[in-house]
């Protein structure tokens, strides 16, 4: 460290001739404290000192600036005066020439009488010296001096007679002037006269005389400021140099400069603003500073970020080691303002290259630890086998290897346990370039017995091939491809088995091409650690894939594989499983008696196998309850009791989500009445797309979710025109973490309004709202309504009289003939005779008969009694009881359904 000198009165006595020795009598006389302040100031302002020379230079510069300003001002004023004269003369001439009545006056018998007063008034108002109106031959009609009227105009008029404008400067009898001649045109465009306006330049100018004193005053002020500034600078120089003279300052600088550049230690002085003030030769060499480094910001000198930040910060540092270029430097730094000095810092540098090897090994170890940490964080972020393998390959490139590949048994990719001996498939490939001749991703690979991969798979140990060009076992894998790999520049390989417990899932291969040196034993240990961590994640993903596949298989097996045939609705549906886990969303389409169709969608709360199994049980229960032909509200009541029993009787396994309820929407569509009866239990409302494209969400009473109990369910009756589309869905379609259900319903409304008429088009439009892999299961049904026409429906009112049965049989026979179903006449008469007779005998009026022609022939008999007939087997001695037995034998299906105020007994026959 080099210490700068302090104040003169604090220095110890020095030897004669030393630059730091006490001042002699002459020097004290010149610079000592006994000198008066005025004397020192006068000495500073004298021409012999630097301050005096600066003062003289300032005086000369101020004088030059004043002279240049005066000349420039005169020239500018002259130019501005002439330009202003031109502009004003032209404006006045054109204004007078175009004034109303000027052209007419010039053509009048006495133009002077009309124009002279106007010209004089305009001249006085505008400030010009003259306005002259004349004919095309230049004879004046007006002039400020009346004696010149009638004489010829002095000036150029030919361009103006031709329709142009004349601007000229002349020396007239009244001095230097600018005059303008413009034409006066009649309505047809012909020139009927001329108007000239002029003004002397002295009447326009005059600003130069006003501005010149201001310039001289500014020059005097500048001289005064220069004198005061020089005096202040001189005082500050005397104070900062502590009274030392120029010779002393020179000798002191030479001495310190020699010391700084002679020491074998780098010295830097940095200002408080971070600028380099001084750097000796050793600092230039160690930091490889540019020649113009002084006075530049230390962050602009090409240093590494840590070193530059240290120098700019000015903080205290003791033996900090910094890697600069290829040198290890020990850095010491102290602030210079600790004892009242100027802000900044002094830094010393020592070359510690002998620590380079140790530091390099520490850096390699730190990088490997960072890589292992990143492997623990970045590998296994998802439960996907292929993605986990890709994370391993991407982590290794380029920090560890130039190329990395992962090959797994095909059974592992399917989630099964590996089967050694079978072929592997490339699951991941990453590299510094994309044109490497390695097996691509997805390639099925069968390694030969001599390959390092086979050795690694069979023994469970890692294999290093330091020189692939000299590895015959690896070269034998594929002579053409391995040759291309070697020619490409890949020269070294590490093969590590991916082991999870006792299972070998595959191999990870690390290839090197950029670095000339082969892989070593230390790098082998790192490769094994990376592969070990990746193997655990791959095995977890494999197990999850297996369990998830089983759950999805179970779930899909519980959902309908195909829709039943029916004529009431044209149906399209979609089912999207969740991104993770298995949910309990389900749907179904169930044909009912009387050409009616039931639609149902539901969602079991929770995820996992338990939710999927519960969903299957609910779907089976709905099938059973539908066979009873119950109204929607009664069916939901039975499901509510079933879910409540499931929650009470079953406890999920550890870690499984409890099924705390379920939601459901049940709808029955009748194509004859064009009505739809809907009830819902905690489920989102249905959407209806009218034939004209309007979309609404009908008000359907929202009952509690299934399993809560306590409240009855209510139904809503919807009237649907033919061609309407009924949209049923689960909450995963309209609700997720990023939006609430109201926003989701508005998005659904928009998609439905823009969808096509076909149910398939509607499904596609709705699913465009969703991400590629939704977070929850989604079930969607779109059903377009059809109507069973009146020509396919026949109905009769039946009196409560056994004699009326024959009349009904006759009517039915005629109707079957119109439908060309004469083959079914006999069986239909038997079925109707038995059903109508039972209704007359055991039921209550009114009694009605209805025939429906759809995919089958349906016979319905309704009455107001709620007593349901039962099929029984009569003995040989019984006189009756065989009627329903005959109906069951003759009909394809038969049954009873209850309606408000009675029941309906129906029977279906297959059409011939």
PDB file of C-alpha atoms in Angstrom, residues 437-692:
ATOM      1  CA  UNK A 437     -26.750 -40.720 -35.946  1.00  0.00           C
ATOM      2  CA  UNK A 438     -28.043 -42.361 -32.751  1.00  0.00           C
ATOM      3  CA  UNK A 439     -31.213 -44.455 -32.612  1.00  0.00           C
ATOM      4  CA  UNK A 440     -34.193 -42.040 -32.598  1.00  0.00           C
ATOM      5  CA  UNK A 441     -36.847 -41.851 -29.906  1.00  0.00           C
ATOM      6  CA  UNK A 442     -39.399 -44.647 -30.249  1.00  0.00           C
ATOM      7  CA  UNK A 443     -36.975 -47.014 -32.010  1.00  0.00           C
ATOM      8  CA  UNK A 444     -37.206 -50.642 -30.883  1.00  0.00           C
ATOM      9  CA  UNK A 445     -33.662 -51.799 -30.105  1.00  0.00           C
ATOM     10  CA  UNK A 446     -32.342 -55.312 -29.540  1.00  0.00           C
ATOM     11  CA  UNK A 447     -28.767 -55.070 -28.275  1.00  0.00           C
ATOM     12  CA  UNK A 448     -26.269 -57.767 -29.241  1.00  0.00           C
ATOM     13  CA  UNK A 449     -24.670 -59.860 -26.509  1.00  0.00           C
ATOM     14  CA  UNK A 450     -21.282 -58.162 -26.858  1.00  0.00           C
ATOM     15  CA  UNK A 451     -22.627 -54.617 -26.450  1.00  0.00           C
ATOM     16  CA  UNK A 452     -21.970 -52.705 -23.218  1.00  0.00           C
ATOM     17  CA  UNK A 453     -25.734 -52.224 -22.829  1.00  0.00           C
ATOM     18  CA  UNK A 454     -26.338 -55.981 -22.687  1.00  0.00           C
ATOM     19  CA  UNK A 455     -23.441 -56.379 -20.242  1.00  0.00           C
ATOM     20  CA  UNK A 456     -24.889 -53.642 -18.056  1.00  0.00           C
ATOM     21  CA  UNK A 457     -28.429 -55.096 -18.148  1.00  0.00           C
ATOM     22  CA  UNK A 458     -27.321 -58.636 -17.306  1.00  0.00           C
ATOM     23  CA  UNK A 459     -24.752 -57.800 -14.610  1.00  0.00           C
ATOM     24  CA  UNK A 460     -26.387 -54.710 -13.140  1.00  0.00           C
ATOM     25  CA  UNK A 461     -23.032 -52.851 -13.272  1.00  0.00           C
ATOM     26  CA  UNK A 462     -22.026 -49.732 -15.147  1.00  0.00           C
ATOM     27  CA  UNK A 463     -19.747 -49.981 -18.169  1.00  0.00           C
ATOM     28  CA  UNK A 464     -17.318 -47.356 -19.486  1.00  0.00           C
ATOM     29  CA  UNK A 465     -16.098 -47.406 -23.070  1.00  0.00           C
ATOM     30  CA  UNK A 466     -13.389 -44.707 -23.136  1.00  0.00           C
ATOM     31  CA  UNK A 467     -12.665 -45.146 -26.857  1.00  0.00           C
ATOM     32  CA  UNK A 468     -15.577 -46.317 -28.971  1.00  0.00           C
ATOM     33  CA  UNK A 469     -13.401 -46.608 -32.052  1.00  0.00           C
ATOM     34  CA  UNK A 470     -11.473 -49.394 -30.244  1.00  0.00           C
ATOM     35  CA  UNK A 471     -14.515 -51.162 -28.699  1.00  0.00           C
ATOM     36  CA  UNK A 472     -15.318 -54.222 -30.857  1.00  0.00           C
ATOM     37  CA  UNK A 473     -18.255 -55.275 -28.670  1.00  0.00           C
ATOM     38  CA  UNK A 474     -20.009 -51.963 -29.195  1.00  0.00           C
ATOM     39  CA  UNK A 475     -19.063 -51.753 -32.868  1.00  0.00           C
ATOM     40  CA  UNK A 476     -20.737 -55.132 -33.489  1.00  0.00           C
ATOM     41  CA  UNK A 477     -24.157 -53.716 -32.533  1.00  0.00           C
ATOM     42  CA  UNK A 478     -24.813 -52.213 -35.971  1.00  0.00           C
ATOM     43  CA  UNK A 479     -21.762 -51.865 -38.199  1.00  0.00           C
ATOM     44  CA  UNK A 480     -23.260 -49.174 -40.395  1.00  0.00           C
ATOM     45  CA  UNK A 481     -24.736 -47.039 -37.592  1.00  0.00           C
ATOM     46  CA  UNK A 482     -21.794 -47.412 -35.197  1.00  0.00           C
ATOM     47  CA  UNK A 483     -19.478 -46.348 -37.981  1.00  0.00           C
ATOM     48  CA  UNK A 484     -21.582 -43.249 -38.532  1.00  0.00           C
ATOM     49  CA  UNK A 485     -21.491 -42.512 -34.803  1.00  0.00           C
ATOM     50  CA  UNK A 486     -17.672 -42.685 -34.717  1.00  0.00           C
ATOM     51  CA  UNK A 487     -17.343 -40.556 -37.839  1.00  0.00           C
ATOM     52  CA  UNK A 488     -19.717 -38.025 -36.297  1.00  0.00           C
ATOM     53  CA  UNK A 489     -17.208 -37.491 -33.485  1.00  0.00           C
ATOM     54  CA  UNK A 490     -18.766 -39.389 -30.574  1.00  0.00           C
ATOM     55  CA  UNK A 491     -15.797 -41.121 -28.976  1.00  0.00           C
ATOM     56  CA  UNK A 492     -16.647 -42.107 -25.376  1.00  0.00           C
ATOM     57  CA  UNK A 493     -19.605 -43.833 -23.639  1.00  0.00           C
ATOM     58  CA  UNK A 494     -20.891 -44.585 -20.162  1.00  0.00           C
ATOM     59  CA  UNK A 495     -23.728 -47.123 -19.864  1.00  0.00           C
ATOM     60  CA  UNK A 496     -25.528 -47.269 -16.504  1.00  0.00           C
ATOM     61  CA  UNK A 497     -28.358 -49.695 -15.623  1.00  0.00           C
ATOM     62  CA  UNK A 498     -31.541 -48.140 -14.282  1.00  0.00           C
ATOM     63  CA  UNK A 499     -32.132 -50.211 -11.174  1.00  0.00           C
ATOM     64  CA  UNK A 500     -35.047 -49.858  -8.751  1.00  0.00           C
ATOM     65  CA  UNK A 501     -34.552 -52.422  -6.032  1.00  0.00           C
ATOM     66  CA  UNK A 502     -34.145 -55.778  -7.722  1.00  0.00           C
ATOM     67  CA  UNK A 503     -35.684 -54.606 -10.997  1.00  0.00           C
ATOM     68  CA  UNK A 504     -33.604 -53.423 -13.951  1.00  0.00           C
ATOM     69  CA  UNK A 505     -35.834 -51.064 -15.911  1.00  0.00           C
ATOM     70  CA  UNK A 506     -33.417 -50.235 -18.733  1.00  0.00           C
ATOM     71  CA  UNK A 507     -30.158 -48.394 -19.371  1.00  0.00           C
ATOM     72  CA  UNK A 508     -29.023 -44.771 -19.507  1.00  0.00           C
ATOM     73  CA  UNK A 509     -26.266 -43.964 -22.026  1.00  0.00           C
ATOM     74  CA  UNK A 510     -24.030 -40.880 -21.802  1.00  0.00           C
ATOM     75  CA  UNK A 511     -22.029 -39.993 -24.928  1.00  0.00           C
ATOM     76  CA  UNK A 512     -19.142 -37.527 -25.338  1.00  0.00           C
ATOM     77  CA  UNK A 513     -18.055 -35.766 -28.519  1.00  0.00           C
ATOM     78  CA  UNK A 514     -17.077 -32.152 -27.773  1.00  0.00           C
ATOM     79  CA  UNK A 515     -14.336 -32.749 -25.163  1.00  0.00           C
ATOM     80  CA  UNK A 516     -11.354 -34.714 -26.458  1.00  0.00           C
ATOM     81  CA  UNK A 517     -10.677 -36.554 -23.184  1.00  0.00           C
ATOM     82  CA  UNK A 518     -12.715 -39.730 -22.437  1.00  0.00           C
ATOM     83  CA  UNK A 519     -14.933 -40.330 -19.430  1.00  0.00           C
ATOM     84  CA  UNK A 520     -13.052 -41.125 -16.212  1.00  0.00           C
ATOM     85  CA  UNK A 521     -13.917 -42.974 -12.985  1.00  0.00           C
ATOM     86  CA  UNK A 522     -15.087 -39.814 -11.196  1.00  0.00           C
ATOM     87  CA  UNK A 523     -17.554 -39.133 -13.984  1.00  0.00           C
ATOM     88  CA  UNK A 524     -18.712 -42.747 -13.824  1.00  0.00           C
ATOM     89  CA  UNK A 525     -19.688 -42.241 -10.163  1.00  0.00           C
ATOM     90  CA  UNK A 526     -21.681 -39.153 -11.077  1.00  0.00           C
ATOM     91  CA  UNK A 527     -23.448 -41.017 -13.898  1.00  0.00           C
ATOM     92  CA  UNK A 528     -24.393 -43.827 -11.527  1.00  0.00           C
ATOM     93  CA  UNK A 529     -25.806 -41.353  -9.011  1.00  0.00           C
ATOM     94  CA  UNK A 530     -27.879 -39.617 -11.680  1.00  0.00           C
ATOM     95  CA  UNK A 531     -29.184 -42.934 -12.994  1.00  0.00           C
ATOM     96  CA  UNK A 532     -30.028 -44.153  -9.488  1.00  0.00           C
ATOM     97  CA  UNK A 533     -32.153 -41.106  -8.783  1.00  0.00           C
ATOM     98  CA  UNK A 534     -33.841 -41.303 -12.160  1.00  0.00           C
ATOM     99  CA  UNK A 535     -34.546 -45.045 -11.771  1.00  0.00           C
ATOM    100  CA  UNK A 536     -36.548 -44.473  -8.591  1.00  0.00           C
ATOM    101  CA  UNK A 537     -38.668 -41.820 -10.347  1.00  0.00           C
ATOM    102  CA  UNK A 538     -39.150 -44.019 -13.421  1.00  0.00           C
ATOM    103  CA  UNK A 539     -40.249 -46.937 -11.250  1.00  0.00           C
ATOM    104  CA  UNK A 540     -42.726 -44.708  -9.397  1.00  0.00           C
ATOM    105  CA  UNK A 541     -44.081 -43.537 -12.735  1.00  0.00           C
ATOM    106  CA  UNK A 542     -44.291 -47.150 -13.922  1.00  0.00           C
ATOM    107  CA  UNK A 543     -46.304 -48.164 -10.858  1.00  0.00           C
ATOM    108  CA  UNK A 544     -48.571 -45.182 -11.252  1.00  0.00           C
ATOM    109  CA  UNK A 545     -49.057 -45.973 -14.939  1.00  0.00           C
ATOM    110  CA  UNK A 546     -50.072 -49.517 -14.047  1.00  0.00           C
ATOM    111  CA  UNK A 547     -52.513 -48.480 -11.326  1.00  0.00           C
ATOM    112  CA  UNK A 548     -53.896 -45.629 -13.375  1.00  0.00           C
ATOM    113  CA  UNK A 549     -54.386 -47.947 -16.349  1.00  0.00           C
ATOM    114  CA  UNK A 550     -56.225 -50.411 -14.162  1.00  0.00           C
ATOM    115  CA  UNK A 551     -58.450 -47.669 -12.787  1.00  0.00           C
ATOM    116  CA  UNK A 552     -59.148 -46.246 -16.236  1.00  0.00           C
ATOM    117  CA  UNK A 553     -59.917 -49.734 -17.525  1.00  0.00           C
ATOM    118  CA  UNK A 554     -62.321 -50.269 -14.656  1.00  0.00           C
ATOM    119  CA  UNK A 555     -63.915 -46.912 -15.205  1.00  0.00           C
ATOM    120  CA  UNK A 556     -64.356 -47.385 -18.939  1.00  0.00           C
ATOM    121  CA  UNK A 557     -65.770 -50.869 -18.378  1.00  0.00           C
ATOM    122  CA  UNK A 558     -68.429 -49.339 -16.161  1.00  0.00           C
ATOM    123  CA  UNK A 559     -69.408 -46.730 -18.760  1.00  0.00           C
ATOM    124  CA  UNK A 560     -71.673 -47.594 -21.690  1.00  0.00           C
ATOM    125  CA  UNK A 561     -69.729 -49.004 -24.614  1.00  0.00           C
ATOM    126  CA  UNK A 562     -72.519 -48.260 -27.090  1.00  0.00           C
ATOM    127  CA  UNK A 563     -75.842 -46.512 -26.981  1.00  0.00           C
ATOM    128  CA  UNK A 564     -79.098 -48.465 -27.296  1.00  0.00           C
ATOM    129  CA  UNK A 565     -81.217 -48.118 -30.397  1.00  0.00           C
ATOM    130  CA  UNK A 566     -84.136 -45.712 -30.081  1.00  0.00           C
ATOM    131  CA  UNK A 567     -85.960 -43.238 -32.309  1.00  0.00           C
ATOM    132  CA  UNK A 568     -86.765 -40.382 -29.967  1.00  0.00           C
ATOM    133  CA  UNK A 569     -83.331 -38.727 -29.822  1.00  0.00           C
ATOM    134  CA  UNK A 570     -80.266 -38.316 -32.034  1.00  0.00           C
ATOM    135  CA  UNK A 571     -77.419 -38.538 -29.534  1.00  0.00           C
ATOM    136  CA  UNK A 572     -73.700 -37.723 -29.486  1.00  0.00           C
ATOM    137  CA  UNK A 573     -71.548 -37.975 -26.381  1.00  0.00           C
ATOM    138  CA  UNK A 574     -68.004 -37.454 -25.115  1.00  0.00           C
ATOM    139  CA  UNK A 575     -66.150 -38.686 -22.070  1.00  0.00           C
ATOM    140  CA  UNK A 576     -62.754 -37.169 -21.115  1.00  0.00           C
ATOM    141  CA  UNK A 577     -60.838 -38.673 -18.188  1.00  0.00           C
ATOM    142  CA  UNK A 578     -59.021 -36.371 -15.795  1.00  0.00           C
ATOM    143  CA  UNK A 579     -55.340 -35.483 -16.162  1.00  0.00           C
ATOM    144  CA  UNK A 580     -54.476 -37.318 -12.953  1.00  0.00           C
ATOM    145  CA  UNK A 581     -56.431 -39.882 -11.048  1.00  0.00           C
ATOM    146  CA  UNK A 582     -59.748 -41.465 -11.892  1.00  0.00           C
ATOM    147  CA  UNK A 583     -63.020 -39.720 -11.263  1.00  0.00           C
ATOM    148  CA  UNK A 584     -66.602 -40.819 -10.933  1.00  0.00           C
ATOM    149  CA  UNK A 585     -68.311 -39.050 -13.839  1.00  0.00           C
ATOM    150  CA  UNK A 586     -70.808 -41.206 -15.743  1.00  0.00           C
ATOM    151  CA  UNK A 587     -73.705 -40.997 -18.150  1.00  0.00           C
ATOM    152  CA  UNK A 588     -76.315 -43.304 -19.669  1.00  0.00           C
ATOM    153  CA  UNK A 589     -79.109 -43.449 -22.256  1.00  0.00           C
ATOM    154  CA  UNK A 590     -82.016 -45.745 -21.316  1.00  0.00           C
ATOM    155  CA  UNK A 591     -85.056 -46.516 -23.536  1.00  0.00           C
ATOM    156  CA  UNK A 592     -88.376 -46.540 -21.687  1.00  0.00           C
ATOM    157  CA  UNK A 593     -91.840 -47.735 -22.559  1.00  0.00           C
ATOM    158  CA  UNK A 594     -93.991 -45.720 -24.904  1.00  0.00           C
ATOM    159  CA  UNK A 595     -91.009 -44.660 -27.114  1.00  0.00           C
ATOM    160  CA  UNK A 596     -89.714 -42.512 -24.267  1.00  0.00           C
ATOM    161  CA  UNK A 597     -85.982 -42.213 -23.499  1.00  0.00           C
ATOM    162  CA  UNK A 598     -84.233 -41.452 -20.198  1.00  0.00           C
ATOM    163  CA  UNK A 599     -80.962 -39.459 -20.111  1.00  0.00           C
ATOM    164  CA  UNK A 600     -78.801 -39.433 -17.009  1.00  0.00           C
ATOM    165  CA  UNK A 601     -75.456 -37.839 -16.081  1.00  0.00           C
ATOM    166  CA  UNK A 602     -73.808 -38.037 -12.690  1.00  0.00           C
ATOM    167  CA  UNK A 603     -70.614 -37.272 -10.800  1.00  0.00           C
ATOM    168  CA  UNK A 604     -69.381 -39.110  -7.712  1.00  0.00           C
ATOM    169  CA  UNK A 605     -67.497 -36.803  -5.362  1.00  0.00           C
ATOM    170  CA  UNK A 606     -63.860 -37.869  -5.010  1.00  0.00           C
ATOM    171  CA  UNK A 607     -61.281 -39.654  -7.137  1.00  0.00           C
ATOM    172  CA  UNK A 608     -59.701 -43.057  -7.294  1.00  0.00           C
ATOM    173  CA  UNK A 609     -60.848 -46.631  -7.592  1.00  0.00           C
ATOM    174  CA  UNK A 610     -63.389 -46.183  -4.838  1.00  0.00           C
ATOM    175  CA  UNK A 611     -65.097 -43.359  -6.731  1.00  0.00           C
ATOM    176  CA  UNK A 612     -65.069 -45.403  -9.948  1.00  0.00           C
ATOM    177  CA  UNK A 613     -66.552 -48.422  -8.174  1.00  0.00           C
ATOM    178  CA  UNK A 614     -69.241 -46.272  -6.562  1.00  0.00           C
ATOM    179  CA  UNK A 615     -70.045 -44.824  -9.956  1.00  0.00           C
ATOM    180  CA  UNK A 616     -70.550 -48.341 -11.305  1.00  0.00           C
ATOM    181  CA  UNK A 617     -72.898 -49.194  -8.474  1.00  0.00           C
ATOM    182  CA  UNK A 618     -74.931 -46.029  -9.053  1.00  0.00           C
ATOM    183  CA  UNK A 619     -75.166 -46.709 -12.772  1.00  0.00           C
ATOM    184  CA  UNK A 620     -76.372 -50.246 -12.068  1.00  0.00           C
ATOM    185  CA  UNK A 621     -78.914 -48.882  -9.587  1.00  0.00           C
ATOM    186  CA  UNK A 622     -80.212 -46.401 -12.162  1.00  0.00           C
ATOM    187  CA  UNK A 623     -80.660 -49.263 -14.627  1.00  0.00           C
ATOM    188  CA  UNK A 624     -82.680 -51.194 -12.059  1.00  0.00           C
ATOM    189  CA  UNK A 625     -84.769 -48.216 -10.995  1.00  0.00           C
ATOM    190  CA  UNK A 626     -85.425 -47.319 -14.621  1.00  0.00           C
ATOM    191  CA  UNK A 627     -86.934 -50.774 -15.151  1.00  0.00           C
ATOM    192  CA  UNK A 628     -89.593 -49.703 -12.646  1.00  0.00           C
ATOM    193  CA  UNK A 629     -90.439 -46.752 -14.940  1.00  0.00           C
ATOM    194  CA  UNK A 630     -90.300 -44.276 -12.053  1.00  0.00           C
ATOM    195  CA  UNK A 631     -90.598 -40.492 -12.426  1.00  0.00           C
ATOM    196  CA  UNK A 632     -87.290 -38.574 -12.160  1.00  0.00           C
ATOM    197  CA  UNK A 633     -87.928 -37.217  -8.660  1.00  0.00           C
ATOM    198  CA  UNK A 634     -88.750 -40.661  -7.228  1.00  0.00           C
ATOM    199  CA  UNK A 635     -85.743 -42.240  -8.910  1.00  0.00           C
ATOM    200  CA  UNK A 636     -83.404 -39.586  -7.412  1.00  0.00           C
ATOM    201  CA  UNK A 637     -84.946 -40.232  -4.001  1.00  0.00           C
ATOM    202  CA  UNK A 638     -84.023 -43.933  -4.229  1.00  0.00           C
ATOM    203  CA  UNK A 639     -80.473 -43.037  -5.379  1.00  0.00           C
ATOM    204  CA  UNK A 640     -80.159 -40.651  -2.437  1.00  0.00           C
ATOM    205  CA  UNK A 641     -80.888 -43.471   0.006  1.00  0.00           C
ATOM    206  CA  UNK A 642     -78.401 -45.757  -1.777  1.00  0.00           C
ATOM    207  CA  UNK A 643     -75.523 -43.220  -1.607  1.00  0.00           C
ATOM    208  CA  UNK A 644     -76.268 -42.544   2.051  1.00  0.00           C
ATOM    209  CA  UNK A 645     -75.949 -46.283   2.801  1.00  0.00           C
ATOM    210  CA  UNK A 646     -72.670 -46.475   0.864  1.00  0.00           C
ATOM    211  CA  UNK A 647     -71.192 -43.614   2.906  1.00  0.00           C
ATOM    212  CA  UNK A 648     -72.322 -45.168   6.176  1.00  0.00           C
ATOM    213  CA  UNK A 649     -71.373 -48.765   5.496  1.00  0.00           C
ATOM    214  CA  UNK A 650     -67.994 -48.376   3.763  1.00  0.00           C
ATOM    215  CA  UNK A 651     -64.718 -46.822   4.907  1.00  0.00           C
ATOM    216  CA  UNK A 652     -62.162 -46.122   2.183  1.00  0.00           C
ATOM    217  CA  UNK A 653     -58.663 -47.509   2.430  1.00  0.00           C
ATOM    218  CA  UNK A 654     -55.838 -45.415   3.862  1.00  0.00           C
ATOM    219  CA  UNK A 655     -55.036 -42.533   1.576  1.00  0.00           C
ATOM    220  CA  UNK A 656     -58.164 -42.928  -0.539  1.00  0.00           C
ATOM    221  CA  UNK A 657     -60.663 -40.134  -0.919  1.00  0.00           C
ATOM    222  CA  UNK A 658     -63.949 -40.693   0.893  1.00  0.00           C
ATOM    223  CA  UNK A 659     -67.114 -40.643  -1.179  1.00  0.00           C
ATOM    224  CA  UNK A 660     -69.180 -38.025   0.615  1.00  0.00           C
ATOM    225  CA  UNK A 661     -71.921 -37.728  -1.977  1.00  0.00           C
ATOM    226  CA  UNK A 662     -72.722 -37.579  -5.641  1.00  0.00           C
ATOM    227  CA  UNK A 663     -74.612 -35.375  -8.077  1.00  0.00           C
ATOM    228  CA  UNK A 664     -77.042 -36.524 -10.734  1.00  0.00           C
ATOM    229  CA  UNK A 665     -79.414 -35.196 -13.386  1.00  0.00           C
ATOM    230  CA  UNK A 666     -82.203 -37.423 -14.697  1.00  0.00           C
ATOM    231  CA  UNK A 667     -84.396 -36.484 -17.680  1.00  0.00           C
ATOM    232  CA  UNK A 668     -87.189 -38.362 -19.522  1.00  0.00           C
ATOM    233  CA  UNK A 669     -88.126 -37.272 -23.039  1.00  0.00           C
ATOM    234  CA  UNK A 670     -91.492 -38.199 -24.574  1.00  0.00           C
ATOM    235  CA  UNK A 671     -91.472 -37.845 -28.399  1.00  0.00           C
ATOM    236  CA  UNK A 672     -95.283 -38.071 -28.575  1.00  0.00           C
ATOM    237  CA  UNK A 673     -95.968 -35.212 -26.167  1.00  0.00           C
ATOM    238  CA  UNK A 674     -92.691 -33.379 -27.085  1.00  0.00           C
ATOM    239  CA  UNK A 675     -92.066 -32.894 -23.378  1.00  0.00           C
ATOM    240  CA  UNK A 676     -89.052 -33.505 -21.158  1.00  0.00           C
ATOM    241  CA  UNK A 677     -89.307 -34.080 -17.414  1.00  0.00           C
ATOM    242  CA  UNK A 678     -86.099 -33.165 -15.551  1.00  0.00           C
ATOM    243  CA  UNK A 679     -84.937 -33.450 -11.951  1.00  0.00           C
ATOM    244  CA  UNK A 680     -81.444 -32.821 -10.573  1.00  0.00           C
ATOM    245  CA  UNK A 681     -79.604 -33.497  -7.353  1.00  0.00           C
ATOM    246  CA  UNK A 682     -76.845 -30.934  -6.850  1.00  0.00           C
ATOM    247  CA  UNK A 683     -75.951 -31.092 -10.563  1.00  0.00           C
ATOM    248  CA  UNK A 684     -75.432 -28.195 -13.029  1.00  0.00           C
ATOM    249  CA  UNK A 685     -78.604 -27.323 -14.988  1.00  0.00           C
ATOM    250  CA  UNK A 686     -79.126 -28.602 -18.532  1.00  0.00           C
ATOM    251  CA  UNK A 687     -78.798 -26.375 -21.584  1.00  0.00           C
ATOM    252  CA  UNK A 688     -81.372 -26.253 -24.372  1.00  0.00           C
ATOM    253  CA  UNK A 689     -80.553 -25.100 -27.907  1.00  0.00           C
ATOM    254  CA  UNK A 690     -83.768 -24.106 -29.655  1.00  0.00           C
ATOM    255  CA  UNK A 691     -84.207 -24.816 -33.380  1.00  0.00           C
ATOM    256  CA  UNK A 692     -83.495 -21.117 -34.125  1.00  0.00           C
TER     257      UNK A 692
END
